[in-house]
mmCIF file of C-alpha atoms in Angstrom:
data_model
loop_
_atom_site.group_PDB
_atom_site.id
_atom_site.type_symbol
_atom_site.label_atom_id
_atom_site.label_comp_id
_atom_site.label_asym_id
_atom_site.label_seq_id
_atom_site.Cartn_x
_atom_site.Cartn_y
_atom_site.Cartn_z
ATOM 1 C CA UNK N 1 118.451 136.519 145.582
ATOM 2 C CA UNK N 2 120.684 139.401 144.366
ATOM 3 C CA UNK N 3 120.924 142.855 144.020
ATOM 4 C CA UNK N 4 121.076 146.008 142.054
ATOM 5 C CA UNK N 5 121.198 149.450 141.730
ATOM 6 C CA UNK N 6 120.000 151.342 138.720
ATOM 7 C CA UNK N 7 120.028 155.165 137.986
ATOM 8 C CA UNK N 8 119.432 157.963 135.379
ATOM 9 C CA UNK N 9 116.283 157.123 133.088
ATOM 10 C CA UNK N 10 116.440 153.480 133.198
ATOM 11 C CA UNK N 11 113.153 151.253 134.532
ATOM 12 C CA UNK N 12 113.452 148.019 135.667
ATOM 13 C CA UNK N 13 111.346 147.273 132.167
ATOM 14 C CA UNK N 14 114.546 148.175 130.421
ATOM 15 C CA UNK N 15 117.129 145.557 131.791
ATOM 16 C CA UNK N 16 115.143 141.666 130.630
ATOM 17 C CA UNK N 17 116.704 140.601 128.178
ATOM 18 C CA UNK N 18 114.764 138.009 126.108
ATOM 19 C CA UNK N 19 112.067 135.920 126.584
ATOM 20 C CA UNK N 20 113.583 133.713 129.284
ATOM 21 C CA UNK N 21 113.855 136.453 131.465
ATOM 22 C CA UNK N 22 111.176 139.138 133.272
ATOM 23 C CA UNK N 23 110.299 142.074 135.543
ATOM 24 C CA UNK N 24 107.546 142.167 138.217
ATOM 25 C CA UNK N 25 105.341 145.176 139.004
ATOM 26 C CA UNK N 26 104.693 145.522 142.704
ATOM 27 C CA UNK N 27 100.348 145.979 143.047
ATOM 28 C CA UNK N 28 97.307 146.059 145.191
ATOM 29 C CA UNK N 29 94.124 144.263 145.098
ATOM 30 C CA UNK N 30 91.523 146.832 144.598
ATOM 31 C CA UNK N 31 89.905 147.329 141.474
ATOM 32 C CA UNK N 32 88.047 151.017 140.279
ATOM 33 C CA UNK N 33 84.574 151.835 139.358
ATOM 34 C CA UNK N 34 86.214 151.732 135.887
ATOM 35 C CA UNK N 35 86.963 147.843 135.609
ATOM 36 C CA UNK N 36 90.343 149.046 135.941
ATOM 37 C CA UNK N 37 93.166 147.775 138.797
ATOM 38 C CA UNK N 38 94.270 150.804 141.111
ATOM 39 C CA UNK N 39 97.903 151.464 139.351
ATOM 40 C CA UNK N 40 98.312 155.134 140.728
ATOM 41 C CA UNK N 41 101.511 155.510 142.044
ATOM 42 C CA UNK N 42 104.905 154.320 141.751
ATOM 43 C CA UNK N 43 106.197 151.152 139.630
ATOM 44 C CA UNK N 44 102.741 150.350 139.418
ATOM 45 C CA UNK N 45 101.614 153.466 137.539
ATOM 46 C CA UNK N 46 104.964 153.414 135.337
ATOM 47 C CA UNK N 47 103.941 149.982 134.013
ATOM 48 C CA UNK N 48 100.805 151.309 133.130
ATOM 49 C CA UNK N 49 101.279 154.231 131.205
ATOM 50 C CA UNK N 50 104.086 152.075 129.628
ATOM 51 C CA UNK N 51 102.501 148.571 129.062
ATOM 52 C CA UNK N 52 98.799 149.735 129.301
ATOM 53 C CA UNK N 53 98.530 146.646 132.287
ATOM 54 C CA UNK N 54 95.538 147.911 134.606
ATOM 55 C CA UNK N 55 93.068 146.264 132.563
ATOM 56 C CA UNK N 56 94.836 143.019 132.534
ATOM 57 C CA UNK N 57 96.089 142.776 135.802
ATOM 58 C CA UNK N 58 91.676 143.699 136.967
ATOM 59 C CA UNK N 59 90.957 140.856 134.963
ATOM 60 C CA UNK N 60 93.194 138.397 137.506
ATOM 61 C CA UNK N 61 92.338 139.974 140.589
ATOM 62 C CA UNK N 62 88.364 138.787 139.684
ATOM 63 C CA UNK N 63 89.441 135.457 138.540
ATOM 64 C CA UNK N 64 92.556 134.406 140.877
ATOM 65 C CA UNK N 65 92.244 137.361 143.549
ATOM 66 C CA UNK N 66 95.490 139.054 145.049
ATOM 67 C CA UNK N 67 98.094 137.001 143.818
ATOM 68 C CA UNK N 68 101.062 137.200 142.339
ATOM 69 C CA UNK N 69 100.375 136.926 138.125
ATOM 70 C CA UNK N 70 101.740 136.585 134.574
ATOM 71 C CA UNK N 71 100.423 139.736 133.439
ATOM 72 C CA UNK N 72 101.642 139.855 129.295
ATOM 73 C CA UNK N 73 104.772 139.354 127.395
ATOM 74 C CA UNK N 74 106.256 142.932 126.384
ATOM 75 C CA UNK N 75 109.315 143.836 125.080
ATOM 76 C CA UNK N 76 111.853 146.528 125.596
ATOM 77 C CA UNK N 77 115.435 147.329 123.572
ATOM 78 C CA UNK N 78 116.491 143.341 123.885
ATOM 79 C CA UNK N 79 113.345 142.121 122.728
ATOM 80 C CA UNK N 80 110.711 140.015 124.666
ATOM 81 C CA UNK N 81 109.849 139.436 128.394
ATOM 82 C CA UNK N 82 107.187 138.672 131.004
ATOM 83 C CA UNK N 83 105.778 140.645 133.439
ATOM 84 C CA UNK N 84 104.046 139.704 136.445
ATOM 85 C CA UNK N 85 102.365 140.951 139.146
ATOM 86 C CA UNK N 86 104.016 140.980 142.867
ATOM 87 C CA UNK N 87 101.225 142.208 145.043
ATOM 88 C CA UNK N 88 102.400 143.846 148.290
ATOM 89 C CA UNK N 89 99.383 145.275 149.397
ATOM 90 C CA UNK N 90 95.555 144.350 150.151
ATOM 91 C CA UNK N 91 94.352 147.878 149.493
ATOM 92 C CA UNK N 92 96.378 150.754 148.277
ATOM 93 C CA UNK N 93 95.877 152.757 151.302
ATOM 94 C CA UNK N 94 97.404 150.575 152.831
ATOM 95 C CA UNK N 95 101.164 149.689 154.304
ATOM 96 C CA UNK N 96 102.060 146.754 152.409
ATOM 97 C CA UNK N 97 102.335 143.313 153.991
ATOM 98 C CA UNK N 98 104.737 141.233 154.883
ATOM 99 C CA UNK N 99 103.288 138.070 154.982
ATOM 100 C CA UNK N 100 101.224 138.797 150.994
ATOM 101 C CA UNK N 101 104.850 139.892 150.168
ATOM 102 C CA UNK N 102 106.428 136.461 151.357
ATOM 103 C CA UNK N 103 103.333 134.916 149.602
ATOM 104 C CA UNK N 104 103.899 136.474 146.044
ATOM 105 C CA UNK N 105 107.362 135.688 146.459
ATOM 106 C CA UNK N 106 106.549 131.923 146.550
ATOM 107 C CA UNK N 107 103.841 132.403 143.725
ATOM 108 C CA UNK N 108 106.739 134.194 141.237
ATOM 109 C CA UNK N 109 108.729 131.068 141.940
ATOM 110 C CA UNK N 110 106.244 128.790 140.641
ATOM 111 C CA UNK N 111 105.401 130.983 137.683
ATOM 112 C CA UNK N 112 109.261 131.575 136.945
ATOM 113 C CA UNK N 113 109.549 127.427 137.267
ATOM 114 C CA UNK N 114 106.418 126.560 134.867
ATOM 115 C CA UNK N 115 107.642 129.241 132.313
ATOM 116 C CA UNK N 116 111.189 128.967 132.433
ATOM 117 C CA UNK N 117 112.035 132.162 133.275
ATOM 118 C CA UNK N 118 115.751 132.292 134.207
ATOM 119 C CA UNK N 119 116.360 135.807 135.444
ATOM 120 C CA UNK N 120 113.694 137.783 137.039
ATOM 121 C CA UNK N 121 113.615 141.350 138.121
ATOM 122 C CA UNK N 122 111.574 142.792 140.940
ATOM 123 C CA UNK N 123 111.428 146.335 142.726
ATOM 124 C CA UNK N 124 112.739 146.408 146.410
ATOM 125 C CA UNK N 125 109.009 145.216 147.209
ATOM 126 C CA UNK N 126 106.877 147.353 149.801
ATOM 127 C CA UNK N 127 109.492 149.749 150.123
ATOM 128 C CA UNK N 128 108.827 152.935 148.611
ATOM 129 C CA UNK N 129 105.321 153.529 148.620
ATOM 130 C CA UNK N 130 104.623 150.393 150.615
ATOM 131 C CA UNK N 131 106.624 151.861 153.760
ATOM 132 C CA UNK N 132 108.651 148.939 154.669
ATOM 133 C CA UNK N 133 111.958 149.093 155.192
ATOM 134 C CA UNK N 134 113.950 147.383 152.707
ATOM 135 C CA UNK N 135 116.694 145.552 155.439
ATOM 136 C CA UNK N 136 113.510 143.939 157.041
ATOM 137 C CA UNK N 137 112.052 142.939 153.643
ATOM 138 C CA UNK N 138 115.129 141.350 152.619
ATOM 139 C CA UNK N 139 115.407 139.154 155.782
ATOM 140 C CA UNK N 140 112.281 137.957 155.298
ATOM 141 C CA UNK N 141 112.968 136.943 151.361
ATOM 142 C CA UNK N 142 116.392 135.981 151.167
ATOM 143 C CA UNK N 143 115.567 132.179 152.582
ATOM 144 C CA UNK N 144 112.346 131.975 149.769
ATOM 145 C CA UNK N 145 113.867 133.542 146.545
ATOM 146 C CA UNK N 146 116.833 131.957 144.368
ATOM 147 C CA UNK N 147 119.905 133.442 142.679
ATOM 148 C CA UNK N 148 117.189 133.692 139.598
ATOM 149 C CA UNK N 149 115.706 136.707 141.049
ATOM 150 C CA UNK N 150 117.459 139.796 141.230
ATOM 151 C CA UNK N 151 116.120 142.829 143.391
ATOM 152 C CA UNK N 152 116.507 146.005 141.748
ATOM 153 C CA UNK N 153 116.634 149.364 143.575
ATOM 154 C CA UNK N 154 116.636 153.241 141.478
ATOM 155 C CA UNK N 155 119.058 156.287 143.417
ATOM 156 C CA UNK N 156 116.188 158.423 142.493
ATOM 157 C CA UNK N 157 113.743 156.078 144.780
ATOM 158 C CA UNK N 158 115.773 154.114 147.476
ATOM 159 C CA UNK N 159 118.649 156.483 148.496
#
């Protein structure tokens, strides 16, 4: 597992860069009255408004419940790339969860593995709206997740 930082208006959904590579959106389990996945807040409501996801990502919480997903290929400034769920949370009330986090950790390895993916990029997960502090989530992923998988922090969010 590595690191970054990123700052100014970039998203994690600008840095893949091609269709062997991918970004993760950190989610809940709970669905609306709508049909619609809660996507409210944070990099979870970003993806939505960008990538129009909360439909999608409803339609594998019914079928697979919470766990971690290939949501849709998008594609930002450097083409194509996958995104996939990372749930961190049961409900969105909620503190996220260490042990779902460890769990969608192992689940993005298999997806990366069966799709190829060689670089994947996921938010510091359960740390911003999640309340976990990111030292403690690290411990807990740096023996499960690979060089492939870089964690990506924003100065405007993780200061």
């Amino acid at each position: 597992m590595r690191e970054m930082t990123i700052s100014g208006n970039l998203s994690i959904f600008d840095l893949p860069a091609g269709p062997r590579e991918g970004a993760c959106v950190t989610t809940n389990g709970m669905i609306r009255r709508d049909g619609r996945a809660v996507m409210g807040a944070g990099i979870a409501k970003l993806a939505d408004q960008r990538f129009d996801l909360a439909h999608t990502l409803a339609g594998q919480l019914r079928a697979h419940g919470n766990h971690a997903a290939y949501l849709k290929t998008a594609a930002n400034a450097h083409g194509p790339f996958s995104i996939f769920s990372f749930p961190t949370k049961h409900d969105w009330r909620d503190k996220s969860d260490i042990q779902l986090i460890k769990q969608s950790a192992r689940e993005l390895i298999k997806l990366c593995d069966e799709m190829n993916i060689t670089t994947c990029y996921i938010p510091r997960p359960g740390c911003t709206n999640g309340q976990l502090s990111w030292p403690d989530v690290k411990q807990q992923l740096l023996p499960i997740l690979d060089d492939r998988f870089i964690v990506v922090s924003h100065t405007r969010f993780d200061a």
